[in-house]
Amino acid sequence: MLCRLLCLCLCPDPQVDLRDRHALVDIFSSHRFEAVIHFAGLKAVGESVHKPLLYYDNNLVGTITLLEVMAANGCKKLVFSSSATVYGWPKEVPCTEEFPLCATNPYGRTKLVIEDICRDVHRSDPDWKIILLRYFNPVGAHPSGYIGEDPCGVPNNLMPYVQQVAVGRLPHLTVYGTDYSTKDGTGVRDYIHVVDLADGHIAALRKLYEDSDKIGCEVYNLGTGKGTSVLEMVAAFEKASGKKIPLVFAGRRPGDAEIVYAATAKAEKELKWKAKYGIEEMCRDLWNWASKNPYGYAGSRDNSK
Ligand code: UFG
């Protein structure tokens, strides 16, 4: 069942731009796909503020083209990577899937619009079976140390930044905001191990097949349900790596929420999925990847020469 699955972001060959309708049509004519996991999209919040049209074009046009080509080929099962960004600055926590949604930047708006597009597509044709997964903050790497995050340029997110400080690529971490109403004044997020996140996709696919008659367009949070502050995360990483992370304290980053973490009951009950790993394992596996590949994939290729 799962082998005929189009995995558009991880599959190195064929690799196409989703906006390239001809290339996509070619792929669908040479394989029969039963389901698609759609992870493809631009994801840097700051960049989206400066280049909104790039984000609307890439994320929205890419998704619309994909849905059209899927429909034309009778492939109507989809798992889409949405994001906890759609909760904005939540009035309370944990965030349940029923919370009001909002977008605070063009990147977030693309997630919100794609969720709405999926709901409309399902309403127009109930043969579509769609699961929207709202990721909280993915962290870590595969425990093998062979697969990890390798951001282009200076990382925007906390743990990729910490990782580059630990290997000496960046001098210090800037902590954005020390005056939040949280345990230590720094922002609180729900960090989730990437392996747990990957398992959440398998659970979602299984649901699309096993409960096909009951599923329409459903949304699930993928988080641990636990909130961790920036300083707690840094301390866990220092413990796992044995490296001291120099800190510089600064004001709040514009657009940042104070506390965001997931309600996990719906995913636990309906997907039968629950995160297994905590921040210790996330930091252990992140350090394993970072220490083996301090310059990411390009560095590994150089080392093997
Ligand atoms: N932070 C720092 N210094 C940094 C980077 C981040 O102090 O250099 C802090 C932030 O202020 C925040 C926390 O670390 O309190 C987490 O920030 P991230 O940038 O790692 O993550 P965000 O929660 O801001 O956003 C991430 C993704 C979004 C996604 C969202 C889902 O970047 O794409 O999680 O909740 F939508």
XYZ file of C-alpha atoms and ligand atoms in Angstrom:
341
model
C 0.000 0.000 0.000
C 2.594 2.536 1.073
C 5.046 1.841 -1.710
C 3.018 3.656 -4.324
C 3.219 6.911 -2.505
C 4.519 10.109 -3.981
C 6.871 11.683 -1.517
C 7.550 14.971 -3.222
C 10.153 16.424 -0.988
C 12.366 13.504 -0.052
C 12.364 11.652 -3.336
C 15.582 12.796 -5.094
C 14.626 11.364 -8.469
C 12.444 12.536 -10.048
C 12.739 15.947 -8.438
C 10.382 18.558 -9.845
C 9.002 21.958 -9.007
C 5.323 21.496 -8.163
C 4.508 24.519 -10.306
C 5.891 22.667 -13.330
C 2.619 21.111 -14.423
C 4.149 19.239 -17.390
C 6.780 17.568 -15.230
C 4.149 16.617 -12.662
C 1.834 15.223 -15.338
C 4.763 13.148 -16.649
C 5.401 11.669 -13.198
C 1.753 10.816 -12.716
C 1.570 9.226 -16.153
C 4.519 6.959 -15.495
C 3.451 5.789 -11.986
C 0.119 5.080 -10.353
C 0.093 6.808 -6.987
C -2.466 6.022 -4.336
C -1.614 8.855 -1.967
C 0.599 11.909 -1.667
C 2.373 13.369 1.354
C 2.832 17.028 0.465
C 5.746 18.561 2.388
C 6.951 20.890 -0.353
C 6.990 24.591 0.467
C 9.028 27.600 1.496
C 9.059 28.066 5.279
C 11.083 31.064 6.424
C 8.795 33.521 8.211
C 11.094 36.565 7.793
C 11.702 35.885 4.110
C 7.953 35.585 3.554
C 7.441 39.108 4.918
C 9.960 40.496 2.410
C 8.947 38.294 -0.524
C 5.219 37.565 -0.110
C 4.603 36.912 -3.804
C 7.332 34.299 -3.856
C 5.563 32.514 -0.989
C 2.093 32.805 -2.525
C 3.390 31.618 -5.875
C 5.500 28.747 -4.586
C 3.277 27.432 -1.798
C -0.181 28.154 -3.194
C 0.331 27.684 -6.937
C 2.424 24.564 -6.255
C -0.338 23.068 -4.111
C -3.141 23.941 -6.527
C -1.205 22.394 -9.418
C -0.553 19.275 -7.377
C -4.221 18.914 -6.411
C -5.319 19.376 -10.021
C -2.888 16.767 -11.341
C -3.796 14.361 -8.529
C -7.515 14.741 -9.289
C -6.951 14.251 -13.010
C -5.227 10.960 -12.166
C -7.814 9.746 -9.678
C -5.375 10.070 -6.773
C -7.442 11.633 -3.990
C -5.663 10.828 -0.750
C -3.489 13.586 0.673
C -1.492 14.277 3.830
C -0.452 17.927 4.029
C 2.175 19.576 6.254
C 0.424 22.448 7.937
C 1.828 24.255 10.930
C 1.040 25.459 14.434
C 1.681 28.907 12.989
C -2.070 28.912 12.123
C -2.826 29.389 15.863
C -0.997 32.763 15.844
C -0.639 34.026 19.439
C -3.126 31.665 21.115
C -5.283 33.109 23.912
C -4.785 29.929 25.924
C -2.846 26.670 25.788
C -2.810 23.830 24.958
C -3.969 24.596 21.411
C -6.785 22.317 20.334
C -7.593 21.754 16.691
C -10.811 23.774 17.153
C -9.017 27.007 18.154
C -9.632 30.101 16.023
C -7.035 30.440 13.292
C -5.096 33.441 12.076
C -2.033 34.327 10.083
C 0.593 36.768 11.257
C 2.798 36.653 8.151
C 2.602 35.553 4.481
C 4.139 32.139 5.233
C 1.457 31.448 7.845
C -1.202 32.745 5.456
C -0.147 30.201 2.838
C -0.707 27.398 5.394
C -4.086 28.828 6.340
C -5.180 29.221 2.715
C -3.982 25.720 1.785
C -5.984 24.287 4.701
C -9.060 26.137 3.376
C -8.378 24.979 -0.182
C -8.247 21.378 1.053
C -11.533 21.758 2.923
C -13.172 23.243 -0.191
C -11.756 20.516 -2.430
C -13.175 17.856 -0.149
C -16.550 19.639 0.027
C -16.692 19.746 -3.767
C -15.793 16.063 -4.127
C -16.148 13.756 -1.100
C -13.913 11.159 -2.768
C -11.023 13.278 -1.510
C -9.629 12.034 1.809
C -7.333 14.636 3.335
C -5.394 14.933 6.577
C -3.859 18.257 7.554
C -1.040 17.858 10.081
C -0.238 20.921 12.171
C 3.421 20.567 13.108
C 4.644 22.197 16.266
C 8.450 22.759 16.490
C 10.365 19.897 14.851
C 13.815 19.279 16.312
C 16.508 16.626 16.132
C 17.776 14.341 13.424
C 17.636 10.690 12.507
C 19.471 8.731 15.264
C 21.848 7.296 12.631
C 23.377 10.740 12.168
C 22.956 10.471 8.379
C 19.851 12.635 7.990
C 19.449 16.041 9.582
C 18.530 19.632 8.967
C 20.928 21.682 6.836
C 19.502 25.201 6.521
C 20.745 27.531 3.775
C 22.336 30.672 5.216
C 21.914 31.772 8.822
C 19.264 29.612 10.515
C 16.030 31.285 11.640
C 14.969 28.605 14.088
C 16.271 28.051 17.571
C 17.859 24.612 17.466
C 19.540 24.824 14.034
C 21.064 28.069 15.340
C 22.201 26.464 18.609
C 23.716 23.609 16.622
C 25.806 26.018 14.525
C 27.017 27.813 17.664
C 28.035 24.438 19.141
C 30.197 23.530 16.134
C 31.805 26.981 16.033
C 30.092 28.338 12.920
C 28.334 31.120 14.860
C 29.677 32.927 17.942
C 26.628 32.999 20.203
C 22.876 32.515 20.393
C 20.712 35.609 20.677
C 17.810 34.881 23.035
C 14.817 36.896 21.813
C 12.817 38.098 24.779
C 13.373 37.581 28.490
C 10.228 39.290 29.759
C 7.509 36.860 28.710
C 5.111 35.585 31.388
C 6.800 32.182 31.409
C 8.830 30.233 33.972
C 12.134 31.961 33.051
C 10.906 34.848 30.892
C 11.818 33.208 27.560
C 9.387 31.931 24.917
C 7.812 28.501 25.348
C 7.250 26.048 22.479
C 6.304 22.427 21.907
C 9.439 20.787 20.469
C 8.877 17.469 18.748
C 11.466 14.930 17.602
C 11.568 14.642 13.797
C 11.300 10.841 14.074
C 8.042 11.205 16.020
C 6.866 13.673 13.396
C 7.686 11.192 10.627
C 5.743 8.483 12.496
C 2.785 10.871 12.668
C 2.679 10.851 8.858
C 2.585 7.066 8.739
C -0.259 7.122 11.270
C -2.101 9.677 9.117
C -1.688 7.578 5.970
C -2.906 4.517 7.815
C -5.967 6.487 8.914
C -6.689 7.538 5.316
C -6.808 3.878 4.312
C -8.315 2.242 7.359
C -11.020 4.845 8.043
C -11.474 5.894 4.456
C -15.278 5.936 4.709
C -15.231 8.185 7.796
C -12.487 10.622 6.785
C -13.264 13.834 4.957
C -10.781 16.626 5.512
C -9.436 16.228 9.067
C -6.844 18.191 10.998
C -4.481 16.913 13.716
C -1.820 18.538 15.867
C 1.584 16.858 15.868
C 3.191 17.937 19.125
C 4.158 16.455 22.481
C 1.779 18.527 24.598
C 4.725 19.841 26.647
C 5.997 23.403 26.697
C 9.752 24.056 26.934
C 11.406 27.465 27.263
C 14.355 28.689 25.184
C 16.663 28.472 28.207
C 15.493 24.942 29.055
C 16.182 23.892 25.477
C 19.660 25.418 25.550
C 20.410 23.686 28.871
C 19.262 20.318 27.467
C 21.470 20.786 24.423
C 24.486 21.772 26.551
C 23.988 18.627 28.604
C 23.687 16.388 25.531
C 26.656 17.902 23.713
C 28.976 18.911 26.532
C 29.312 22.273 24.714
C 28.720 25.656 26.315
C 26.423 27.873 24.242
C 27.295 31.562 24.768
C 24.121 33.644 25.079
C 23.307 37.253 24.285
C 19.970 38.479 25.618
C 17.889 40.735 23.355
C 14.360 42.099 23.005
C 11.410 40.109 21.699
C 11.440 39.039 18.056
C 8.535 40.751 16.257
C 5.617 38.395 15.644
C 6.719 35.796 18.224
C 4.045 34.296 20.446
C 4.641 33.816 24.156
C 3.580 30.217 24.811
C 2.499 27.676 22.210
C 1.984 23.990 22.817
C -0.312 21.330 21.477
C -3.362 19.518 22.714
C -2.569 15.956 21.705
C -5.767 14.074 22.591
C -7.261 14.091 19.100
C -4.156 12.619 17.417
C -3.765 10.081 20.239
C -7.370 8.933 19.977
C -7.979 9.043 16.247
C -4.520 8.457 14.737
C -3.371 6.250 17.613
C -0.165 8.241 17.549
C 1.715 9.765 20.454
C 5.183 11.336 20.552
C 7.689 8.983 22.198
C 10.706 11.225 22.588
C 11.528 14.142 24.865
C 13.958 17.032 24.585
C 16.867 14.869 25.837
C 16.558 12.550 22.825
C 15.989 15.497 20.470
C 19.195 17.174 21.663
C 21.160 13.895 21.679
C 20.230 13.129 18.071
C 20.704 16.727 16.965
C 24.216 16.717 18.410
C 25.002 13.341 16.862
C 24.095 14.746 13.427
C 25.803 18.123 14.023
C 29.051 16.679 15.340
C 29.278 14.241 12.412
C 28.237 16.844 9.841
C 29.217 20.267 11.167
C 28.856 21.779 7.677
C 25.755 19.784 6.734
C 25.515 17.685 3.600
C 28.083 19.722 1.634
C 30.596 19.147 4.428
C 29.932 15.392 4.449
C 30.537 15.212 0.711
C 33.856 17.051 1.133
C 34.910 14.744 3.959
C 34.333 11.680 1.862
C 36.671 12.845 -0.911
N 14.578 31.984 19.395
C 15.628 32.652 19.977
N 16.754 32.857 19.227
C 16.867 32.432 17.940
C 15.779 31.734 17.351
C 14.641 31.541 18.109
O 15.546 33.061 21.126
O 17.918 32.663 17.309
C 13.369 31.731 20.198
C 12.123 32.389 19.622
O 12.030 33.710 20.049
C 11.020 31.461 20.149
C 11.702 30.086 20.193
O 13.095 30.342 20.187
O 10.680 31.820 21.458
C 11.359 29.215 18.997
O 11.628 29.929 17.795
P 11.729 29.212 16.386
O 12.095 30.239 15.371
O 12.600 28.024 16.466
O 10.253 28.660 16.152
P 8.867 29.447 16.083
O 8.007 28.871 17.151
O 9.033 30.895 16.038
O 8.338 29.046 14.638
C 8.468 27.713 14.176
C 8.639 27.734 12.673
C 7.397 28.150 12.002
C 6.265 27.327 12.479
C 6.158 27.388 13.967
C 5.086 26.459 14.454
O 9.667 28.609 12.296
O 7.542 27.940 10.630
O 7.374 26.975 14.561
O 4.719 26.797 15.744
F 5.142 27.777 11.924
